[in-house]
Coordinates of C-alpha atoms in Angstrom, one line a residue:
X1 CA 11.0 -21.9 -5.0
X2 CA 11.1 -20.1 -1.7
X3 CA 14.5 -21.7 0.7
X4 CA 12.9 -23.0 3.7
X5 CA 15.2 -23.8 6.9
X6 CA 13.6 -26.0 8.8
X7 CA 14.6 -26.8 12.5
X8 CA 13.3 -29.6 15.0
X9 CA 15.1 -29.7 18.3
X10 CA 15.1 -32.4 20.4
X11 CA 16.5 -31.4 23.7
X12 CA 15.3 -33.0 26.8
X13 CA 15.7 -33.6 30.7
X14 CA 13.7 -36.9 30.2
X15 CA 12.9 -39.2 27.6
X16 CA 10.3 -38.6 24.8
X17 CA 10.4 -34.9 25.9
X18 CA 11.1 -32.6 22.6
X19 CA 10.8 -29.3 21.4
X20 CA 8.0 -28.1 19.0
X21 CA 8.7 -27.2 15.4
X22 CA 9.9 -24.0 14.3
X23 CA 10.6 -22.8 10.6
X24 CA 12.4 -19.4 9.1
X25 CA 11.6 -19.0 5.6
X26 CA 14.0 -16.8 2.8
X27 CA 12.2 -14.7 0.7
X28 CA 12.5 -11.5 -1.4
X29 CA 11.4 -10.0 -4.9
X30 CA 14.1 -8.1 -7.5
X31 CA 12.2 -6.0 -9.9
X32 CA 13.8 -3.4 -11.9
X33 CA 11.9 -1.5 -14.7
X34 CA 12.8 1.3 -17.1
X35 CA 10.5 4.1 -17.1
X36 CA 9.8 7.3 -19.2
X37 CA 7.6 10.3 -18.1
X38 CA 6.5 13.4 -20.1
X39 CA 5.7 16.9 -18.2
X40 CA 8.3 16.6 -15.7
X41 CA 9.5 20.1 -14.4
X42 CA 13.0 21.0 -15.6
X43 CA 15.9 22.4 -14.2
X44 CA 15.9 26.7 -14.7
X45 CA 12.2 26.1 -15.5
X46 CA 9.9 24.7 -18.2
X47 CA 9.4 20.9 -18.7
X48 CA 11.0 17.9 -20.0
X49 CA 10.5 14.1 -20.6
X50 CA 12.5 11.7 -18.3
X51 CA 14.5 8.6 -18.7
X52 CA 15.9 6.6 -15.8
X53 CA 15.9 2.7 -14.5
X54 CA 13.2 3.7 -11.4
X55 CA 14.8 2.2 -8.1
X56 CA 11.2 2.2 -6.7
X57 CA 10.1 -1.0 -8.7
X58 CA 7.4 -1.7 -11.3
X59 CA 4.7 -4.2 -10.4
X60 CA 6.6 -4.8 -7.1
X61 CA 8.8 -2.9 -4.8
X62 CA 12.2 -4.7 -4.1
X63 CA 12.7 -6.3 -1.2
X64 CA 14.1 -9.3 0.8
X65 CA 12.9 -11.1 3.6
X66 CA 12.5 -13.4 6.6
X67 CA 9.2 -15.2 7.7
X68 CA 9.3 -17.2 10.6
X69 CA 7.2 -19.4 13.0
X70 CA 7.0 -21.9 16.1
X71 CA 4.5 -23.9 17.1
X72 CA 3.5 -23.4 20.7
X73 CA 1.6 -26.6 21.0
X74 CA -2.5 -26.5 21.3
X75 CA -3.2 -24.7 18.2
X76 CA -0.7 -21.8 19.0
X77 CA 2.1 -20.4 17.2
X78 CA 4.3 -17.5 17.5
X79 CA 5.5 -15.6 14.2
X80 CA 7.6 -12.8 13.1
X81 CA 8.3 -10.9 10.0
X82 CA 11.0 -8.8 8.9
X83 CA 11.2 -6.9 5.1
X84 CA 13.8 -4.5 4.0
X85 CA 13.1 -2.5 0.7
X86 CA 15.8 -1.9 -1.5
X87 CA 16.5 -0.1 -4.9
X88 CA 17.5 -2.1 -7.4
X89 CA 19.2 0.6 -9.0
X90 CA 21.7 1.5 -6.6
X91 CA 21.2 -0.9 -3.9
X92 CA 20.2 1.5 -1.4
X93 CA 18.1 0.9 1.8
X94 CA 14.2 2.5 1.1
X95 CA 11.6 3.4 3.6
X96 CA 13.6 6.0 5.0
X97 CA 17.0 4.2 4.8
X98 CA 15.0 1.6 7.1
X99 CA 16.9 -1.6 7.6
X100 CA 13.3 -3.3 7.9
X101 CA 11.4 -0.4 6.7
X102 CA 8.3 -2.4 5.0
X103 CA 7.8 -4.6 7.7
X104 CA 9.1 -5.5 11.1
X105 CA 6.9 -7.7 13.4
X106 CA 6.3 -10.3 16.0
X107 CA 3.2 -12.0 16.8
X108 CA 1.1 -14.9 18.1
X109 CA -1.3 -16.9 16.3
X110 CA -4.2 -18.8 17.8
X111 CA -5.8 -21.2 14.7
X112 CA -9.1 -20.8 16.3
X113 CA -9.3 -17.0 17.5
X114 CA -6.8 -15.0 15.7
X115 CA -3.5 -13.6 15.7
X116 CA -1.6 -10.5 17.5
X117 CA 0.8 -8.5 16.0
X118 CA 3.5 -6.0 17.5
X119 CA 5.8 -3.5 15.6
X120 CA 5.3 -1.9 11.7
X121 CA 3.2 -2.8 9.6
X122 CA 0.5 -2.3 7.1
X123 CA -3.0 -0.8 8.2
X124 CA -6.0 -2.1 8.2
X125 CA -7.8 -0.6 5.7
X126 CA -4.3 -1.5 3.2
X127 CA -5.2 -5.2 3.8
X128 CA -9.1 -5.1 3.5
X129 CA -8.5 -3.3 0.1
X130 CA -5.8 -5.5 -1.0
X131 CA -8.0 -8.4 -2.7
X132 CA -9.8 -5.4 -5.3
X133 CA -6.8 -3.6 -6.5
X134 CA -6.5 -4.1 -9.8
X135 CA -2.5 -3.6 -9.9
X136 CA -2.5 -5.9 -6.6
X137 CA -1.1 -2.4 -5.3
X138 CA 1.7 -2.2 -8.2
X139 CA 4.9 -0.2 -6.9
X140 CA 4.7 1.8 -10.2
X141 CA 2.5 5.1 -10.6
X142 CA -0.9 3.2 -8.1
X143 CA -2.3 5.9 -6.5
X144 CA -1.7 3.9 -3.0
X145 CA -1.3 6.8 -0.7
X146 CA -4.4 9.2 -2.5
X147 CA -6.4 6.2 -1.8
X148 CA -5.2 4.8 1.7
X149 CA -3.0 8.1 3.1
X150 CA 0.6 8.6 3.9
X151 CA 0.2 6.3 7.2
X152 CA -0.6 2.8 4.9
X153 CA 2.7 1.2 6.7
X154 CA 2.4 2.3 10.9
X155 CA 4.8 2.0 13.5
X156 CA 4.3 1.1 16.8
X157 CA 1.1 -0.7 15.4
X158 CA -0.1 -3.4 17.5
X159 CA -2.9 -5.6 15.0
X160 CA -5.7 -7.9 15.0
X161 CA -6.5 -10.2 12.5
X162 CA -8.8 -13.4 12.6
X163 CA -10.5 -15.6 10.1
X164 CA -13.7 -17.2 10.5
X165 CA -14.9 -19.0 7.3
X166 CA -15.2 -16.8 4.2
X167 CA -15.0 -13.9 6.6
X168 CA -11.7 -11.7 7.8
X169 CA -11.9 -9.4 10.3
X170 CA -9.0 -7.1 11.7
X171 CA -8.6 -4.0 13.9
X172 CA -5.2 -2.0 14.7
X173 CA -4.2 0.7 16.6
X174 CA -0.8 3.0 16.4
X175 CA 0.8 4.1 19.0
X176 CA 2.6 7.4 17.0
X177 CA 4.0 7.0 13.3
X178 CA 7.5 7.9 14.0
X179 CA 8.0 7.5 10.0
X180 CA 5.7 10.6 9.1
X181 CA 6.2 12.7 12.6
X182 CA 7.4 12.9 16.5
X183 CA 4.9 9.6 17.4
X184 CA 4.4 8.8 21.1
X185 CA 5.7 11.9 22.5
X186 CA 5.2 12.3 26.8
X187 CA 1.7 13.6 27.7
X188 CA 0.4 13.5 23.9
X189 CA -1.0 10.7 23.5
X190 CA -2.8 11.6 20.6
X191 CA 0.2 12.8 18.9
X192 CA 0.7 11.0 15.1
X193 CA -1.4 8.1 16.2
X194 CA -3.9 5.8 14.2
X195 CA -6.5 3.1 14.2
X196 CA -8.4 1.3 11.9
X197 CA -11.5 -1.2 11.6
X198 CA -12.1 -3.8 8.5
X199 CA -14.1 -6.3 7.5
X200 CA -13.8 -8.4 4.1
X201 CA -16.1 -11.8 2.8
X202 CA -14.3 -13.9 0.5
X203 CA -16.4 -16.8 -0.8
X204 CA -16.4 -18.7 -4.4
X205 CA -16.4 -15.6 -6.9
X206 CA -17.5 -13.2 -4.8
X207 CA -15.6 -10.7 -2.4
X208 CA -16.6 -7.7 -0.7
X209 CA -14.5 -5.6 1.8
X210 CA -15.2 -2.5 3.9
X211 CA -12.3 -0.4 6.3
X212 CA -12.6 2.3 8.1
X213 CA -8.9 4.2 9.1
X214 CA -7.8 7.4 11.4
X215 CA -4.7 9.1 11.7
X216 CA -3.8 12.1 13.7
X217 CA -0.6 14.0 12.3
X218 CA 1.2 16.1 14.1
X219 CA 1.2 19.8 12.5
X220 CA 4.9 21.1 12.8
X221 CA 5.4 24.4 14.7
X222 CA 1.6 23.9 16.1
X223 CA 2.8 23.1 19.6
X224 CA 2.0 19.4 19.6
X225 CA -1.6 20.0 18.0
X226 CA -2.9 17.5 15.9
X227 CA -5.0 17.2 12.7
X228 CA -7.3 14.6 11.6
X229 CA -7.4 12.5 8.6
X230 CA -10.2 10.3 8.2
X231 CA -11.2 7.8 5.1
X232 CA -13.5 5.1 4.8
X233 CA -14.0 2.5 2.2
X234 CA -16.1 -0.3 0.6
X235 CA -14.8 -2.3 -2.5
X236 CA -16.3 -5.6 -4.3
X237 CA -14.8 -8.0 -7.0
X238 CA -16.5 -10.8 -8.8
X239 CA -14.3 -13.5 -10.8
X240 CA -15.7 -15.3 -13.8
X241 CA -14.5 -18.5 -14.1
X242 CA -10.0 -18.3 -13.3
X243 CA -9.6 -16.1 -16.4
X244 CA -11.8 -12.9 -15.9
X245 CA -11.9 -10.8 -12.1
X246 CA -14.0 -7.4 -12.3
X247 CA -13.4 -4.8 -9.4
X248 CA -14.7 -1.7 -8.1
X249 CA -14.3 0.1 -5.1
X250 CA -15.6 3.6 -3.2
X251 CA -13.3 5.6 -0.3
X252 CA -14.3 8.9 1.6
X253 CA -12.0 11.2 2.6
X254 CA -11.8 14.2 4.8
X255 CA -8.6 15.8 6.7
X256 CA -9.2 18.5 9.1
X257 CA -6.8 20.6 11.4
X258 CA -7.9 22.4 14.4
X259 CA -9.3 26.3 14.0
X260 CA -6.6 28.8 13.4
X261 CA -4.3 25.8 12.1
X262 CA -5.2 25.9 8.3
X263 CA -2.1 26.4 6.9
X264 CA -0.6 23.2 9.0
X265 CA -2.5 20.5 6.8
X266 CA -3.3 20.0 3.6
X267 CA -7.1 20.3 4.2
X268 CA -9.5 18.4 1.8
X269 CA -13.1 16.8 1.5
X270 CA -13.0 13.9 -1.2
X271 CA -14.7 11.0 -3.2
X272 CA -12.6 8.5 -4.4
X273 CA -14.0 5.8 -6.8
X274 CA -11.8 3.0 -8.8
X275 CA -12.5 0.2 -11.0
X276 CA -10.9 -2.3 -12.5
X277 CA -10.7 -6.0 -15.1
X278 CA -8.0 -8.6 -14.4
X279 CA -7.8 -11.0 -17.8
X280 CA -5.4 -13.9 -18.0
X281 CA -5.5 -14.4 -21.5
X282 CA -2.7 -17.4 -21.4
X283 CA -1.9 -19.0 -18.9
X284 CA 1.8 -16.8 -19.4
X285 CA 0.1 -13.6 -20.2
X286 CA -2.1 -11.3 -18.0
X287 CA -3.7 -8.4 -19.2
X288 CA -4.8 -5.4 -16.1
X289 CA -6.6 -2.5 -17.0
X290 CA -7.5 0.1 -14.1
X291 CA -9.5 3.6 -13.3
X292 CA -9.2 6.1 -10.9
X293 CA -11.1 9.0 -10.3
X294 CA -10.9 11.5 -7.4
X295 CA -13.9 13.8 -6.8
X296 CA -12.6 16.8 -5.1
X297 CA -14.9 18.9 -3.0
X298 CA -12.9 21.1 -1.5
X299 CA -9.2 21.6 -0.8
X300 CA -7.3 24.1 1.4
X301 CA -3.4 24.5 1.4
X302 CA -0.5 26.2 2.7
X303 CA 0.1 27.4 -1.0
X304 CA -3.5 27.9 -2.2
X305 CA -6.8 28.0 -1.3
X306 CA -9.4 26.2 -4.1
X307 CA -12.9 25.3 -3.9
X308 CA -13.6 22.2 -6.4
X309 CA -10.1 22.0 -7.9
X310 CA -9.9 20.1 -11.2
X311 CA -10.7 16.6 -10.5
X312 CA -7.6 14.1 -11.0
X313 CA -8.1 10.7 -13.1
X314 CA -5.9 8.2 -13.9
X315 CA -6.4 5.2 -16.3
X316 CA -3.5 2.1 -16.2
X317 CA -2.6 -0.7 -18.2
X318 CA -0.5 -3.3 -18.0
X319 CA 0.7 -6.6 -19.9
X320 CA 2.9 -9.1 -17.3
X321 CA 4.2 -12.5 -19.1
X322 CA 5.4 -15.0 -17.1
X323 CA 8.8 -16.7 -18.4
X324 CA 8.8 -19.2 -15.3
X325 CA 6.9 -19.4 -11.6
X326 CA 9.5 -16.8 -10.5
X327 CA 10.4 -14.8 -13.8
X328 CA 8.4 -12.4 -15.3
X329 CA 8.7 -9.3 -17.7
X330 CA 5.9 -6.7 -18.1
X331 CA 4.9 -3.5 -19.9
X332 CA 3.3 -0.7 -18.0
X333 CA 1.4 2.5 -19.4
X334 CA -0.8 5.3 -17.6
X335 CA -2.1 8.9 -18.3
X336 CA -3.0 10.9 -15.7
X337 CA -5.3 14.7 -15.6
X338 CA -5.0 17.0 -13.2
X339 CA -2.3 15.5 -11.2
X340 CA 0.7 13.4 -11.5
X341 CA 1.0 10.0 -12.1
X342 CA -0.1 7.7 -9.0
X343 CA -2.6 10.9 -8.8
X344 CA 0.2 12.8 -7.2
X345 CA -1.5 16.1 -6.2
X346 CA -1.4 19.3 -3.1
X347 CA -3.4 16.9 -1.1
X348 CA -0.2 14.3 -0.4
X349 CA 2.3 17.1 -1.1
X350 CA 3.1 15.6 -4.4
X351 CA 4.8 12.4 -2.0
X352 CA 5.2 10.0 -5.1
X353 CA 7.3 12.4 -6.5
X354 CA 5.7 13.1 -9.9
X355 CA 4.9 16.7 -10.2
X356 CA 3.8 17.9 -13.5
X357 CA 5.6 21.4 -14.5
X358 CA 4.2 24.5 -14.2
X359 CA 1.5 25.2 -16.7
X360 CA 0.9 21.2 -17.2
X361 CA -2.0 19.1 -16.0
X362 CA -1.3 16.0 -17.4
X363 CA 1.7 13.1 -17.5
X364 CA 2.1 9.5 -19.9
X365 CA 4.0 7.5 -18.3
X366 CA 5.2 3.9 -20.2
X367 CA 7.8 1.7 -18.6
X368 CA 9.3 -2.3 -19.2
X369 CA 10.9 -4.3 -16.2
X370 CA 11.6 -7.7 -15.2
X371 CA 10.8 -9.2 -12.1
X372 CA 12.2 -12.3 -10.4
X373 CA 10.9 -13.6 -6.7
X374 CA 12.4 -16.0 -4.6

């Protein structure tokens, strides 16, 4: 059960005079698994398999938190959040050695037209595409940033978000990622910034979302030049009855640098597709199978130049038993082709940190872990 501390003030110059309500909520998740991995690159060449407690998490990244709010009166409220992601295996700060490095926000909520957020957050296009992940974006080997980009947490992001029935609609803009590059740098406005547009309809069984996202990175040594990385998506799911939920989903992808600027940016043209069956078969055990399939039709990189590069695929499955509300223990497997797990490839610079070795194109990955929330 989440700790609530709950606070009613009731300081006044006159009588019957009082302060609204405000409340700060406690909350985190501890999730450690144990993970092996085949086709790893060795030390002095070759490849090996690899045994270690991952301190990224399993089915959820680590983390603690505080949620608050106060109510404003007349159907307003303002809010804050602030996460810090940890690794369970050593304790360490994540997200860059971030204090608050998955989120850090403040906000104001009006019930009838929407809220306003200021600070780091997630993009647009993560939240839209949230409800028809089949992982429910699993910390573990998802290919999170082939699908949404490097940039799916933004600083300097100020957010719209406003429900209206079945329907959710949201906007955001970045003033400059200062995680991935300079960000708001003097005269460059352009400079490592982002924006994005989504929509999604959630109604009985049914749900359909669709997000369209931008960011600019800067390209080091280019003088302040700027590519473009562009991806657009449409995903549906459809539950039957509480035990069965199908998903399936479609992104486009291009990145682009400026002529003369090739070698600054991973360069790519892409169709990414995904699919994917939720089954609770008890009501302790839930059975995930997912599938996801990158259609490459071109790439350009620093290293190499291909045209149609082998296509990376990746099938996951996963088997999460609930010992309590909060306590759960899970089994993880997924083979990957052509790229690393989480479809680790040259067009995200291998960032999940799963390179296969040279003259691999494959990886199994198979991993148990425990997870308690709070």
């Amino acid at each position: 059960m989440k700790k609530s501390l709950i606070a009613a003030a009731a300081l006044c110059a006159c009588a019957g005079a009082a302060q609204a309500q405000s409340s700060v909520t406690l909350y985190g998740v501890v999730d450690a698994p144990i993970e092996y991995v085949s086709n790893m690159p060795k030390a002095g060449g070759g490849s090996a398999n690899l045994f270690r407690m991952a301190s990224g998490g399993g089915l959820s990244g680590s983390r603690w938190g505080l949620r608050g709010t106060e109510d404003l009166g007349g159907g307003n409220q303002a809010l804050f959040v602030l996460e810090s992601g940890f690794g369970i295996d050593n304790g360490a700060s994540q997200q860059g050695n971030r204090l608050f490095g998955r989120q850090a926000f403040v906000g104001l909520n009006n019930n009838q037209f929407g809220k306003i957020t200021l600070g780091r957050q997630y993009t647009t296009i993560f939240d839209v595409l949230a409800n028809f992940s089949p992982t429910g974006y699993a910390t573990m080997w998802e290919p999170v940033v082939q699908q949404l980009g490097l940039n799916f947490r933004s600083d300097n992001t100020a957010k719209y978000t406003g429900t209206f029935g079945p329907v959710t609609a949201e906007g955001h803009w970045s003033f400059g990622n200062g995680a991935l590059g300079a960000g708001e740098a003097p005269g460059q406005f352009r400079r490592d910034s982002g924006y994005g547009l989504g929509a999604s309809y959630i109604a009985g069984p049914l749900g359909v979302g669709v997000a369209y996202d931008q960011y600019n990175p800067s390209l080091n040594g280019a003088g302040g030049a700027t590519g473009t990385i562009r991806k657009a998506a449409v995903a549906a799911s459809y539950s039957f009855g509480s035990a069965i939920k199908v998903m399936a989903g479609y992104r486009w992808g291009q990145a682009q640098a400026p002529a003369g600027l090739a070698s600054a940016l991973s360069q790519y043209r892409d169709d990414y597709y995904w699919a994917g069956i939720n089954y609770q078969a008890t009501a302790a055990l839930g059975l995930t199978l997912g599938y996801s399939y990158d259609n490459f039709k071109s790439m350009a990189t620093s290293a190499t130049t291909s045209v149609n590069p082998p296509n990376p695929w990746q099938v996951q499955l996963v088997a999460d038993y609930n010992l309590s509300k909060r306590t759960d223990v899970y089994v993880m497997g997924a083979y990957a082709k052509n790229a690393g797990l989480g479809l680790d490839n040259l067009s995200i610079n291998f960032a999940n940190g799963y390179t296969p070795a040279t003259g691999k194109d494959s990886m199994v990955g198979v991993a148990v872990g425990l997870r308690h929330k709070f």
